[in-house]
Coordinates of C-alpha atoms and ligand atoms in Angstrom, one line a residue:
Chain A
M110 CA 4.9 -3.7 11.9
I111 CA 8.7 -3.8 11.4
R112 CA 8.6 -7.5 10.6
E113 CA 5.7 -7.0 8.2
V114 CA 7.5 -4.2 6.4
G115 CA 10.7 -6.2 6.3
A116 CA 9.0 -9.3 4.8
L117 CA 7.0 -7.3 2.2
T118 CA 10.1 -5.2 1.3
R119 CA 12.1 -8.4 0.7
R120 CA 9.3 -9.7 -1.6
E121 CA 9.4 -6.5 -3.7
L122 CA 13.2 -6.7 -3.9
K123 CA 13.1 -10.3 -5.0
R124 CA 10.6 -9.5 -7.6
L125 CA 12.7 -6.6 -8.9
A126 CA 15.8 -8.9 -9.0
R127 CA 13.8 -11.6 -10.9
N128 CA 12.4 -9.1 -13.5
P129 CA 15.4 -7.0 -14.4
Q130 CA 13.7 -5.8 -17.6
A131 CA 12.2 -3.0 -15.4
I132 CA 15.8 -1.7 -15.0
V133 CA 16.4 -1.6 -18.7
T134 CA 13.0 0.1 -19.3
S135 CA 13.8 2.7 -16.7
L136 CA 17.1 3.6 -18.3
L137 CA 15.9 3.7 -21.9
L138 CA 14.6 7.2 -22.0
P139 CA 17.3 8.9 -20.0
I140 CA 20.0 7.2 -22.1
L141 CA 18.3 8.2 -25.3
Y142 CA 18.3 11.8 -24.0
L143 CA 22.0 11.5 -23.2
L144 CA 23.0 10.0 -26.5
L145 CA 20.8 12.0 -28.8
F146 CA 19.3 15.2 -27.3
G147 CA 22.3 16.0 -25.2
Q148 CA 24.8 15.4 -28.0
A149 CA 22.8 17.3 -30.6
F150 CA 21.8 20.3 -28.5
N151 CA 25.3 21.9 -28.8
L152 CA 24.6 25.2 -27.2
G153 CA 28.3 25.9 -26.7
A154 CA 28.8 26.2 -30.5
A155 CA 26.4 29.1 -30.7
V156 CA 27.4 31.4 -27.8
S157 CA 30.6 32.6 -26.2
P158 CA 31.8 30.8 -23.1
S159 CA 30.9 33.7 -20.8
V160 CA 27.3 33.9 -22.1
L161 CA 27.0 30.1 -21.9
K162 CA 28.0 30.2 -18.2
E163 CA 25.1 32.6 -17.6
L164 CA 22.7 30.4 -19.6
V165 CA 23.5 27.2 -17.7
R166 CA 24.0 28.7 -14.3
G167 CA 27.8 28.1 -13.9
A168 CA 28.0 24.7 -15.4
P169 CA 31.1 24.2 -17.6
T170 CA 29.1 23.0 -20.6
Y171 CA 25.5 22.6 -21.6
F172 CA 25.8 18.8 -21.5
S173 CA 27.1 18.9 -17.9
Y174 CA 24.1 21.0 -16.9
F175 CA 21.8 18.7 -18.8
A176 CA 23.4 15.4 -17.4
A177 CA 22.6 16.6 -13.9
G178 CA 19.0 17.1 -15.1
M179 CA 18.8 13.6 -16.4
A180 CA 19.9 12.2 -13.1
G181 CA 16.8 13.9 -11.7
F182 CA 14.6 12.6 -14.5
V183 CA 15.6 9.0 -13.7
A184 CA 13.6 9.4 -10.5
V185 CA 10.5 9.5 -12.7
T186 CA 11.3 6.8 -15.2
A187 CA 12.5 4.3 -12.6
T188 CA 9.5 4.7 -10.3
L189 CA 6.6 4.8 -12.8
F190 CA 6.4 1.0 -13.0
L191 CA 5.7 0.8 -9.2
G192 CA 2.1 1.8 -9.7
A193 CA 1.7 -0.7 -12.5
N194 CA 3.0 -3.4 -10.2
V195 CA 0.2 -2.5 -7.7
I196 CA -2.4 -2.8 -10.5
F197 CA -1.0 -6.2 -11.7
D198 CA -0.8 -7.5 -8.1
R199 CA -4.5 -6.5 -7.6
L200 CA -5.4 -8.2 -10.9
F201 CA -3.5 -11.4 -10.0
G202 CA -4.9 -11.6 -6.5
V203 CA -1.6 -11.0 -4.7
L204 CA -2.9 -7.7 -3.3
K205 CA -6.0 -9.5 -2.1
R206 CA -3.9 -12.0 -0.3
T207 CA -1.7 -9.4 1.3
S208 CA -4.6 -7.2 2.4
S209 CA -6.4 -10.1 3.9
T210 CA -3.5 -10.5 6.4
P211 CA -3.0 -8.4 9.4
A212 CA -0.4 -6.3 7.4
G213 CA -1.9 -2.8 7.4
A214 CA -2.2 -0.5 4.4
T215 CA 0.7 1.6 5.7
A216 CA 3.0 -1.4 5.9
I217 CA 1.9 -2.5 2.4
F218 CA 2.5 1.0 1.0
G219 CA 5.7 1.5 3.1
S220 CA 7.4 -1.7 1.9
R221 CA 6.7 -0.8 -1.7
L222 CA 8.1 2.6 -1.2
L223 CA 11.2 1.3 0.5
A224 CA 11.9 -1.2 -2.1
G225 CA 10.9 1.2 -4.9
I226 CA 13.5 3.9 -4.2
L227 CA 16.5 1.6 -4.5
Q228 CA 16.4 1.4 -8.3
P229 CA 16.0 5.1 -9.0
V230 CA 18.7 6.1 -6.6
G231 CA 21.1 3.5 -8.1
L232 CA 20.2 4.5 -11.7
A233 CA 20.6 8.2 -11.0
F234 CA 24.2 7.6 -10.1
L235 CA 24.6 5.2 -13.0
V236 CA 23.4 8.0 -15.4
L237 CA 25.9 10.5 -13.9
G238 CA 28.7 7.9 -14.3
L239 CA 27.6 7.2 -17.9
A240 CA 27.5 10.9 -18.6
V241 CA 31.1 11.2 -17.4
G242 CA 32.0 8.1 -19.5
L243 CA 30.6 9.7 -22.7
G244 CA 33.1 12.6 -22.2
K245 CA 36.0 10.1 -21.9
A246 CA 34.8 8.4 -25.1
G247 CA 35.2 11.6 -27.0
L248 CA 31.5 12.7 -27.1
S249 CA 30.0 15.5 -25.0
G250 CA 30.2 14.4 -21.4
L251 CA 29.7 15.5 -17.9
T252 CA 32.6 17.4 -16.3
V253 CA 32.5 17.8 -12.5
T254 CA 34.3 21.0 -11.7
A255 CA 33.6 21.4 -8.0
P256 CA 35.9 19.7 -5.5
V257 CA 34.3 16.6 -4.0
S258 CA 33.2 17.2 -0.4
F259 CA 31.5 15.1 2.1
V260 CA 28.6 17.5 2.7
G261 CA 28.2 18.1 -1.1
A262 CA 28.0 14.4 -1.8
G263 CA 25.6 13.9 1.0
E264 CA 23.3 16.7 -0.4
V265 CA 23.4 15.1 -3.8
V266 CA 22.5 11.7 -2.5
L267 CA 19.7 13.2 -0.3
A268 CA 18.3 15.1 -3.2
I269 CA 18.1 12.0 -5.4
V270 CA 16.6 10.0 -2.5
I271 CA 13.9 12.5 -1.6
L272 CA 13.0 13.0 -5.3
S273 CA 12.7 9.2 -5.7
V274 CA 10.6 8.9 -2.6
M275 CA 8.3 11.6 -3.9
F276 CA 7.8 10.1 -7.3
A277 CA 7.6 6.5 -5.9
S278 CA 4.8 7.7 -3.6
L279 CA 3.1 9.5 -6.4
F280 CA 3.0 6.5 -8.7
L281 CA 2.1 4.1 -5.9
A282 CA -0.8 6.4 -5.0
I283 CA -2.0 6.4 -8.6
G284 CA -1.6 2.6 -8.8
F285 CA -3.7 2.1 -5.6
T286 CA -6.4 4.4 -7.0
I287 CA -6.7 3.2 -10.6
E288 CA -7.7 -0.4 -11.4
Q289 CA -7.2 -0.6 -15.1
P290 CA -3.6 -0.9 -16.5
Q291 CA -4.6 1.1 -19.6
S292 CA -5.9 4.0 -17.6
Y293 CA -2.9 3.9 -15.4
F294 CA -0.5 4.3 -18.3
A295 CA -2.7 7.0 -19.7
V296 CA -2.4 8.9 -16.5
V297 CA 1.3 8.3 -16.1
N298 CA 2.0 9.5 -19.6
A299 CA 0.0 12.6 -18.8
I300 CA 2.3 13.3 -15.9
N301 CA 5.6 12.0 -17.2
L302 CA 6.4 14.5 -19.9
P303 CA 4.7 17.6 -18.5
V304 CA 6.7 17.2 -15.2
L305 CA 9.9 16.9 -17.2
L306 CA 9.1 19.8 -19.6
T307 CA 8.1 22.2 -16.8
S308 CA 11.4 21.5 -15.0
A309 CA 14.9 22.9 -15.4
A310 CA 16.2 19.4 -16.2
L311 CA 16.5 20.1 -20.0
F312 CA 16.2 23.8 -20.7
P313 CA 19.0 26.3 -20.1
W314 CA 17.8 28.4 -17.2
G315 CA 19.0 31.6 -18.9
L316 CA 16.9 31.0 -22.0
M317 CA 13.6 30.6 -20.1
P318 CA 11.1 33.4 -20.0
V319 CA 10.5 34.7 -16.5
W320 CA 7.0 33.1 -16.2
F321 CA 8.5 29.8 -17.1
R322 CA 11.2 30.2 -14.5
N323 CA 8.5 30.9 -11.9
V324 CA 6.8 27.7 -12.8
A325 CA 9.9 25.6 -13.1
S326 CA 11.2 26.9 -9.7
F327 CA 8.6 24.9 -7.9
N328 CA 8.9 21.8 -9.9
P329 CA 10.3 19.0 -7.7
I330 CA 12.7 17.9 -10.4
T331 CA 14.1 21.4 -10.6
L332 CA 14.6 21.5 -6.8
A333 CA 16.5 18.3 -6.8
V334 CA 18.5 19.2 -9.9
N335 CA 19.4 22.6 -8.4
V336 CA 21.0 20.7 -5.4
I337 CA 22.9 18.5 -7.8
R338 CA 24.2 21.3 -10.0
E339 CA 25.2 23.6 -7.0
N340 CA 27.3 20.7 -5.8
L341 CA 28.8 19.5 -9.0
F342 CA 29.9 22.7 -10.6
A343 CA 32.5 25.1 -9.1
G344 CA 31.1 28.6 -8.6
A345 CA 27.6 27.5 -9.5
T346 CA 26.2 28.7 -6.1
A347 CA 26.6 32.3 -7.3
Y348 CA 23.9 31.7 -9.9
Y349 CA 21.4 30.3 -7.5
P350 CA 19.4 32.6 -5.1
Y351 CA 19.3 29.9 -2.4
D352 CA 21.6 27.5 -0.8
A353 CA 21.2 23.8 -1.7
S354 CA 19.7 23.1 1.8
V355 CA 16.7 25.4 1.0
Y356 CA 16.0 23.4 -2.2
L357 CA 16.3 20.2 -0.2
L358 CA 13.7 21.6 2.3
G359 CA 11.3 22.4 -0.6
L360 CA 11.8 19.0 -2.0
A361 CA 11.1 17.4 1.4
A362 CA 7.9 19.4 1.6
W363 CA 6.8 18.0 -1.7
A364 CA 7.6 14.4 -0.7
A365 CA 5.9 14.7 2.7
A366 CA 2.7 16.1 1.1
I367 CA 2.6 13.3 -1.5
I368 CA 3.4 10.6 1.1
V369 CA 0.4 11.7 3.2
V370 CA -1.9 11.7 0.2
A371 CA -0.6 8.3 -0.9
I372 CA -1.1 6.7 2.5
V373 CA -4.7 8.0 2.6
L374 CA -5.3 6.6 -0.9
A375 CA -3.7 3.3 -0.1
R376 CA -5.7 2.9 3.0
R377 CA -8.9 3.7 1.1
A378 CA -7.9 1.2 -1.6
L379 CA -7.2 -1.6 0.9
A380 CA -10.1 -1.0 3.2
P381 CA -13.1 -3.4 2.9
R382 CA -14.6 -2.8 -0.5
S383 CA -18.1 -1.4 -0.6
Chain B
M32 CA -19.2 -25.4 23.7
A33 CA -18.6 -21.7 23.6
T34 CA -21.4 -19.1 23.5
P35 CA -22.4 -18.1 20.0
T36 CA -20.7 -14.7 20.4
G37 CA -17.5 -16.1 21.9
K38 CA -14.2 -17.4 20.8
G39 CA -14.0 -19.5 17.7
T40 CA -17.5 -18.8 16.6
I41 CA -19.0 -17.2 13.5
V42 CA -22.3 -15.4 13.7
A43 CA -24.2 -13.7 10.9
A44 CA -27.4 -11.8 11.5
E45 CA -29.5 -10.6 8.6
L46 CA -26.4 -10.1 6.6
T47 CA -27.1 -8.4 3.3
K48 CA -24.8 -7.3 0.5
V49 CA -26.1 -5.3 -2.5
Y50 CA -23.5 -4.5 -5.2
N51 CA -23.8 -1.1 -6.8
G52 CA -27.2 -0.7 -5.4
K53 CA -28.5 -3.3 -7.8
V54 CA -27.2 -6.8 -7.4
R55 CA -28.6 -8.4 -4.2
A56 CA -25.8 -11.0 -3.8
V57 CA -26.5 -11.8 -0.2
D58 CA -30.0 -11.3 1.1
G59 CA -30.6 -11.4 4.8
V60 CA -28.5 -14.4 5.7
S61 CA -28.4 -15.5 9.4
F62 CA -26.5 -18.4 10.9
E63 CA -24.3 -19.4 13.8
V64 CA -21.2 -21.6 13.8
A65 CA -19.9 -23.0 17.0
Q66 CA -16.2 -23.4 17.9
G67 CA -14.6 -26.4 16.3
E68 CA -17.5 -26.9 13.9
V69 CA -17.1 -27.4 10.1
Y70 CA -19.9 -25.4 8.5
G71 CA -20.6 -25.8 4.8
F72 CA -22.2 -23.3 2.4
L73 CA -23.5 -25.2 -0.6
G74 CA -24.9 -23.4 -3.6
P75 CA -24.8 -23.0 -7.3
N76 CA -22.7 -20.4 -9.2
G77 CA -23.7 -16.9 -8.3
A78 CA -25.5 -17.9 -5.1
G79 CA -23.6 -15.5 -3.0
K80 CA -21.1 -17.9 -1.3
T81 CA -17.9 -15.8 -2.1
T82 CA -19.7 -12.6 -1.2
T83 CA -20.6 -14.0 2.2
V84 CA -17.0 -15.1 2.8
A85 CA -15.7 -11.7 1.7
V86 CA -18.0 -9.9 4.2
L87 CA -17.1 -12.3 7.0
T88 CA -13.3 -11.9 6.3
A89 CA -13.4 -8.1 6.2
G90 CA -12.7 -7.9 2.5
L91 CA -16.1 -6.4 1.7
S92 CA -18.3 -4.2 3.7
A93 CA -21.9 -5.4 4.3
T94 CA -24.8 -3.3 3.1
S95 CA -26.7 -4.2 6.3
G96 CA -26.8 -6.7 9.0
Q97 CA -24.2 -7.9 11.5
A98 CA -21.3 -10.3 11.5
T99 CA -19.1 -11.5 14.3
V100 CA -16.1 -13.7 13.9
D101 CA -14.2 -15.1 16.9
G102 CA -16.2 -12.8 19.1
I103 CA -15.1 -9.7 17.1
D104 CA -17.5 -7.4 15.2
V105 CA -16.3 -7.7 11.6
L106 CA -17.9 -4.5 10.4
R107 CA -16.5 -2.4 13.2
H108 CA -13.0 -4.0 13.7
P109 CA -11.9 -5.5 10.4
E110 CA -8.2 -5.4 11.3
D111 CA -8.7 -7.4 14.5
V112 CA -10.7 -10.0 12.6
K113 CA -7.9 -10.4 10.0
R114 CA -5.5 -11.3 12.7
R115 CA -7.6 -14.2 13.9
I116 CA -8.6 -15.9 10.7
G117 CA -7.1 -17.8 7.8
I118 CA -8.5 -17.6 4.3
V119 CA -8.2 -19.7 1.2
F120 CA -9.7 -17.7 -1.6
Q121 CA -11.6 -19.2 -4.6
E122 CA -9.1 -17.7 -7.0
M123 CA -5.3 -17.8 -7.0
T124 CA -3.7 -15.3 -4.7
S125 CA -0.2 -16.7 -4.2
D126 CA 2.7 -14.8 -5.7
G127 CA 4.0 -16.2 -8.9
D128 CA 7.2 -14.3 -8.7
L129 CA 8.1 -16.0 -5.4
T130 CA 8.9 -19.7 -4.8
G131 CA 6.5 -21.9 -2.9
R132 CA 8.7 -21.7 0.2
E133 CA 9.0 -17.9 -0.1
N134 CA 5.2 -17.6 -0.4
L135 CA 4.8 -19.5 2.9
E136 CA 7.5 -17.6 4.7
L137 CA 6.0 -14.3 3.7
A138 CA 2.5 -15.4 5.0
A139 CA 4.1 -16.6 8.2
A140 CA 5.8 -13.3 8.8
L141 CA 2.6 -11.3 8.0
Y142 CA 0.6 -13.4 10.5
G143 CA 3.3 -13.2 13.1
V144 CA 4.2 -16.8 13.3
P145 CA 7.1 -17.0 15.9
R146 CA 10.4 -16.8 14.0
S147 CA 11.7 -20.0 15.6
E148 CA 8.8 -21.9 14.2
V149 CA 8.7 -20.6 10.7
A150 CA 11.1 -23.0 9.1
S151 CA 9.7 -26.2 10.6
R152 CA 6.1 -25.1 9.9
V153 CA 6.9 -24.2 6.3
N154 CA 8.7 -27.4 5.6
G155 CA 6.0 -29.4 7.3
L156 CA 3.3 -27.8 5.1
L157 CA 5.3 -28.1 1.9
E158 CA 5.6 -31.8 2.6
R159 CA 2.0 -32.2 3.6
M160 CA 0.7 -30.4 0.5
Q161 CA 3.0 -32.4 -1.7
V162 CA 4.9 -29.4 -3.1
A163 CA 8.1 -30.1 -1.3
D164 CA 9.8 -31.1 -4.5
A165 CA 8.9 -27.8 -6.1
A166 CA 9.4 -25.7 -3.0
D167 CA 12.2 -23.7 -4.4
R168 CA 10.7 -23.1 -7.8
L169 CA 8.8 -20.0 -8.7
A170 CA 5.1 -20.5 -8.1
K171 CA 4.2 -19.4 -11.6
T172 CA 5.8 -22.6 -12.9
Y173 CA 3.5 -24.8 -10.8
S174 CA 0.7 -26.9 -12.3
G175 CA -2.8 -25.8 -11.5
G176 CA -3.2 -28.4 -8.8
M177 CA 0.2 -27.6 -7.2
R178 CA -0.7 -23.9 -7.2
R179 CA -4.0 -24.8 -5.5
R180 CA -2.2 -26.8 -2.9
L181 CA 0.2 -24.0 -2.3
E182 CA -2.8 -21.7 -1.9
L183 CA -4.2 -24.0 0.8
A184 CA -0.8 -24.0 2.6
V185 CA -0.6 -20.2 2.5
G186 CA -4.0 -19.8 4.0
T187 CA -3.3 -22.1 6.9
V188 CA 0.4 -21.5 7.7
H189 CA -0.5 -19.7 11.0
S190 CA -2.9 -22.4 12.2
P191 CA -5.8 -19.9 12.5
G192 CA -8.6 -20.3 15.1
V193 CA -11.2 -19.7 12.4
L194 CA -10.6 -20.8 8.8
F195 CA -12.5 -19.7 5.8
L196 CA -12.3 -21.9 2.7
D197 CA -13.9 -20.7 -0.6
E198 CA -14.1 -23.8 -2.8
P199 CA -10.8 -25.0 -1.5
T200 CA -10.5 -28.2 -3.5
L201 CA -11.4 -26.7 -6.8
G202 CA -9.3 -28.4 -9.5
L203 CA -7.6 -30.9 -7.2
D204 CA -7.4 -34.6 -8.0
P205 CA -9.0 -37.1 -5.5
Q206 CA -5.8 -37.6 -3.6
G207 CA -5.3 -33.9 -3.3
R208 CA -8.8 -33.5 -2.0
A209 CA -8.5 -36.3 0.5
G210 CA -5.0 -35.0 1.7
F211 CA -6.3 -31.5 2.2
W212 CA -9.3 -32.6 4.2
K213 CA -7.2 -34.9 6.3
Y214 CA -5.0 -31.9 7.1
V215 CA -8.0 -29.7 7.9
Q216 CA -9.4 -32.3 10.2
E217 CA -6.1 -32.6 12.0
L218 CA -5.9 -28.8 12.6
R219 CA -9.3 -29.0 13.9
R220 CA -8.6 -31.8 16.3
E221 CA -5.3 -30.2 17.5
H222 CA -6.7 -26.8 18.4
G223 CA -10.4 -26.8 17.9
M224 CA -10.3 -24.8 14.7
T225 CA -13.6 -23.6 13.3
V226 CA -14.1 -24.1 9.5
F227 CA -16.4 -22.2 7.2
V228 CA -16.3 -23.8 3.8
T229 CA -18.2 -23.1 0.5
T230 CA -18.5 -25.8 -2.1
H231 CA -20.4 -26.9 -5.2
Y232 CA -19.9 -30.5 -4.2
L233 CA -22.5 -32.2 -2.1
E234 CA -20.3 -35.3 -1.6
E235 CA -17.6 -33.0 -0.1
A236 CA -20.1 -31.2 2.1
D237 CA -21.6 -34.5 3.1
G238 CA -18.4 -36.1 4.2
M239 CA -16.7 -33.2 5.8
C240 CA -19.3 -30.8 7.2
D241 CA -21.0 -31.0 10.6
R242 CA -23.7 -28.8 9.3
I243 CA -24.6 -27.4 5.9
A244 CA -26.6 -24.4 4.6
I245 CA -28.0 -24.4 1.1
I246 CA -27.8 -21.0 -0.4
D247 CA -29.5 -19.8 -3.5
H248 CA -30.0 -16.3 -4.8
G249 CA -28.4 -14.9 -1.7
R250 CA -30.8 -16.7 0.7
I251 CA -30.4 -19.8 2.9
V252 CA -33.1 -22.1 1.6
A253 CA -32.3 -25.0 3.9
S254 CA -29.9 -25.9 6.6
G255 CA -29.0 -28.8 9.0
T256 CA -26.7 -31.7 9.3
P257 CA -26.1 -33.6 6.1
A258 CA -28.2 -36.5 7.4
E259 CA -31.1 -34.1 8.2
L260 CA -31.0 -32.5 4.8
K261 CA -30.9 -35.8 3.0
D262 CA -33.7 -37.1 5.2
R263 CA -35.7 -34.0 4.3
L264 CA -35.0 -34.7 0.6
G265 CA -36.7 -38.0 1.0
G266 CA -33.3 -39.6 1.2
D267 CA -32.0 -42.4 -1.1
I268 CA -33.7 -44.0 -4.0
V269 CA -33.7 -47.8 -4.3
T270 CA -34.8 -49.1 -7.7
V271 CA -36.3 -52.6 -7.6
R272 CA -36.6 -54.4 -10.9
P273 CA -38.6 -57.6 -11.0
L274 CA -37.5 -60.4 -13.3
A275 CA -40.8 -60.6 -15.1
A276 CA -43.8 -58.2 -15.4
G277 CA -46.3 -59.3 -12.8
P278 CA -48.8 -57.9 -10.3
D279 CA -48.3 -54.4 -9.0
L280 CA -45.7 -54.5 -6.2
T281 CA -46.4 -51.0 -4.9
P282 CA -48.5 -52.2 -1.9
L283 CA -46.0 -54.8 -1.1
L284 CA -43.0 -52.4 -1.2
K285 CA -44.9 -49.6 0.6
A286 CA -45.5 -52.0 3.5
V287 CA -41.8 -52.4 4.2
P288 CA -40.8 -50.3 7.3
G289 CA -38.7 -47.2 6.3
V290 CA -40.2 -46.8 2.8
L291 CA -41.5 -43.3 2.1
T292 CA -42.9 -43.4 -1.4
V293 CA -43.0 -45.9 -4.2
T294 CA -43.3 -45.0 -7.9
A295 CA -43.7 -47.5 -10.7
Q296 CA -41.7 -46.6 -13.7
D297 CA -41.1 -48.7 -16.9
G298 CA -41.6 -52.0 -15.2
S299 CA -39.5 -51.2 -12.2
Y300 CA -40.1 -49.4 -8.9
R301 CA -38.5 -46.3 -7.4
V302 CA -38.5 -46.5 -3.7
K303 CA -37.6 -43.4 -1.7
C304 CA -36.3 -43.9 1.8
P305 CA -34.0 -42.2 4.4
N306 CA -31.5 -45.1 4.5
G307 CA -31.2 -47.1 1.3
E308 CA -28.4 -49.3 2.4
G309 CA -30.4 -50.7 5.3
L310 CA -33.5 -51.0 3.3
V311 CA -32.2 -53.1 0.4
P312 CA -32.0 -56.4 2.4
K313 CA -35.5 -55.8 3.7
L314 CA -37.0 -55.1 0.2
V315 CA -35.3 -58.2 -1.1
E316 CA -36.6 -60.2 1.8
A317 CA -40.2 -58.9 1.3
C318 CA -40.1 -59.8 -2.4
A319 CA -38.7 -63.3 -1.6
R320 CA -41.5 -63.9 0.9
S321 CA -44.1 -63.1 -1.8
N322 CA -42.3 -65.2 -4.4
V323 CA -41.3 -62.3 -6.6
S324 CA -38.0 -63.0 -8.4
L325 CA -35.8 -59.9 -8.9
A326 CA -33.6 -59.0 -11.9
G327 CA -31.8 -56.4 -9.8
V328 CA -31.8 -53.8 -7.1
S329 CA -29.9 -50.6 -7.3
L330 CA -29.3 -47.9 -4.7
K331 CA -28.8 -44.2 -5.6
R332 CA -28.0 -41.5 -3.1
P333 CA -29.5 -38.1 -3.6
S334 CA -27.5 -36.0 -6.1
L335 CA -26.9 -32.3 -6.0
D336 CA -29.5 -31.8 -8.7
E337 CA -32.1 -33.5 -6.6
V338 CA -31.1 -31.3 -3.6
F339 CA -31.7 -28.3 -5.6
L340 CA -34.8 -29.5 -7.3
E341 CA -36.2 -30.1 -3.8
F342 CA -35.2 -26.8 -2.1
T343 CA -35.2 -24.3 -4.9
G344 CA -37.8 -25.8 -7.2
R345 CA -35.4 -25.6 -10.1
E346 CA -32.8 -27.8 -11.8
F347 CA -29.3 -27.2 -10.7
R348 CA -28.6 -24.4 -13.2
E349 CA -25.7 -23.3 -15.2
D350 CA -25.4 -19.7 -14.1
E351 CA -26.1 -16.7 -16.3
G352 CA -22.9 -15.1 -17.3
F353 CA -19.5 -15.9 -15.9
S354 CA -19.2 -17.5 -12.5
A355 CA -16.4 -16.6 -10.1
T356 CA -14.9 -20.0 -10.8
D357 CA -14.9 -19.4 -14.5
R358 CA -13.3 -16.0 -13.9
A359 CA -10.7 -17.6 -11.6
V360 CA -9.8 -20.2 -14.2
M361 CA -9.6 -17.7 -17.0
L362 CA -7.5 -15.3 -14.9
G363 CA -5.2 -18.3 -14.1
R364 CA -4.7 -18.8 -17.8
V365 CA -3.9 -15.2 -18.4
Q366 CA -1.6 -15.2 -15.4
N367 CA 0.3 -18.2 -16.7
Q368 CA 0.7 -16.6 -20.1
L369 CA 1.8 -13.3 -18.7
G370 CA 3.9 -15.2 -16.2
G371 CA 6.4 -16.0 -18.8
R372 CA 6.9 -12.4 -19.7
R373 CA 6.6 -10.8 -16.3
Ligands
LIG12 N1 -18.0 -7.0 -7.6 C1 -19.2 -7.3 -8.0 N2 -20.0 -6.4 -8.5 C2 -21.3 -6.7 -8.9 N3 -21.9 -7.9 -8.7 C3 -21.1 -8.9 -8.2 C4 -19.8 -8.6 -7.8 N4 -19.3 -9.8 -7.2 C5 -20.3 -10.7 -7.3 N5 -21.4 -10.2 -7.9 C6 -22.6 -10.9 -8.1 O1 -23.1 -11.3 -6.9 C7 -23.7 -12.6 -7.0 C8 -23.1 -13.5 -6.1 O2 -21.7 -13.7 -6.4 P1 -20.7 -14.7 -5.6 O3 -19.4 -14.5 -6.2 O4 -20.9 -14.4 -4.2 O5 -21.3 -16.1 -5.9 P2 -20.8 -17.6 -5.6 O6 -21.8 -18.3 -4.8 O7 -19.5 -17.5 -4.9 O8 -20.6 -18.2 -7.0 P3 -19.5 -19.2 -7.6 O9 -20.0 -20.6 -7.3 O10 -19.6 -18.9 -9.1 O11 -18.2 -18.9 -7.0 C9 -23.6 -13.0 -8.5 O12 -24.8 -12.7 -9.1 C10 -22.5 -12.1 -9.0 O13 -22.6 -11.8 -10.3
LIG13 MG1 -17.6 -18.1 -5.3

């Protein structure tokens, strides 16, 4: 099992390295948001600094709040091609070859998951770095106001990793279930924006109506972004009802549930066809 | 020789596959293959060859019937069966985004080839399949024949006990075909590998298979050794052409031992016989004894068309719709085009 997963993971990584367009595609949307939406939505010009602090839960600027949200959104844009890869591998016979070998469905799914989270995790930090850089270049940028701590950094990494695992599993599950590329992209588009727009990645928390907050609280992107924001901005914890570890637990529950469903669907997809 | 349910054997009993409750692709097929035997499935497009292979290799579940491979019930323990077999699919399944060598290394790892043996086996196979020069190029840059040879290498990298080949030599040049079969025969000699092969080509089935089943519309319509099948066909056709039109030679030719039937046609005679090669001298001799001068004698072995005419009562047909081979070829083209962009 370990050897199989290792060999299959290596294959996925090689393919990623040989097709770097996927990386550019994954970054396109988050970067557009950083350069356009984030720059234009200049909330600080409209309200006093104290009101702003309430609206963005202790972040120094709206852009800083929003940049943390984009780091979460990358977990979506950098994993959604994983399911498409499954569909193309099925179309091109590669999946037929792999599933004809003793490598089980769990190994096939697991290797794609392992290889699939590398990119979103890397890109999430790239987006954070870029957001800091924009500030240095004279545009609105990300300002980290909290002191860097070992535990804090660990929590941020963990949040990004778990969120990536969750979305990678979700898109892999869809890829194993749907056979037509067109239908896949239709489904993914139906998930992509709604999951972003029901999260706290973009919107100032303080502006949301209560019902929307209730919905957004359970959104996995919100959970991950809460962890990031609590750790990046000094004093932010006062604006959050729970400690970052609680949000991490919630996120882990999401990921575990989706992994289970994904493995079931992958097994079904790779079992002898009827 | 092992018992039919034992190691290295393939047993199908009343195997049936109905797609979507409508298409009866395999219809009550039964056969047994002994260890070390090369068993050929010969049939036209859409006959059910690939479907049979898919069921036997645990890629497809049967609608009814039983199948045992290497002593393991395929329908009940598909994962165990996968461990014990090798497959070469009709269509391309190697990974265009990996090099030839990487494709083989991956397959070796998935089949649990001992790590210490991987490099030597992979190199040996690359050499053998004549893709060594291109070993470190991405497979999507291979020519059709090279890709096919890589496919054959990937399916056999672990020296399986039972090997399934679905039209393995499709698109290979004569040297490629000969090289591949030489390799298969070697594997078979070295560790008694059993081979199940489907093909369109009677010549290939004839030369390589110990036994053949002719399948049409999902049913086995005839089976036996190539010699037996040809005999049942009436065997070879020797055409005897006299120099000048003269008396009817039918009684004379019919009297030669080994002749089955004689038909006069356009001034010449079609003589059906089991063994044409041996018969030609005798026919010539008989004519000489009766002072009949000959313009020529030709020998024709039975063609695929004749086999089908005999056993199915129809001409070897071009299938309705797309065959799996057509699909494989078309997909290959799409793959190559997309390959540039992927
Ligand atoms: N997935 C499928 N769904 C429905 N019908 C199918 C499917 N696969 C094959 N068939 C049908 O089953 C029959 C047997 O197909 P199969 O691929 O086994 O033939 P084959 O003997 O391998 O043909 P070829 O020589 O073209 O490869 C054909 O009529 C085919 O159209
Ligand atoms: Mg076929």
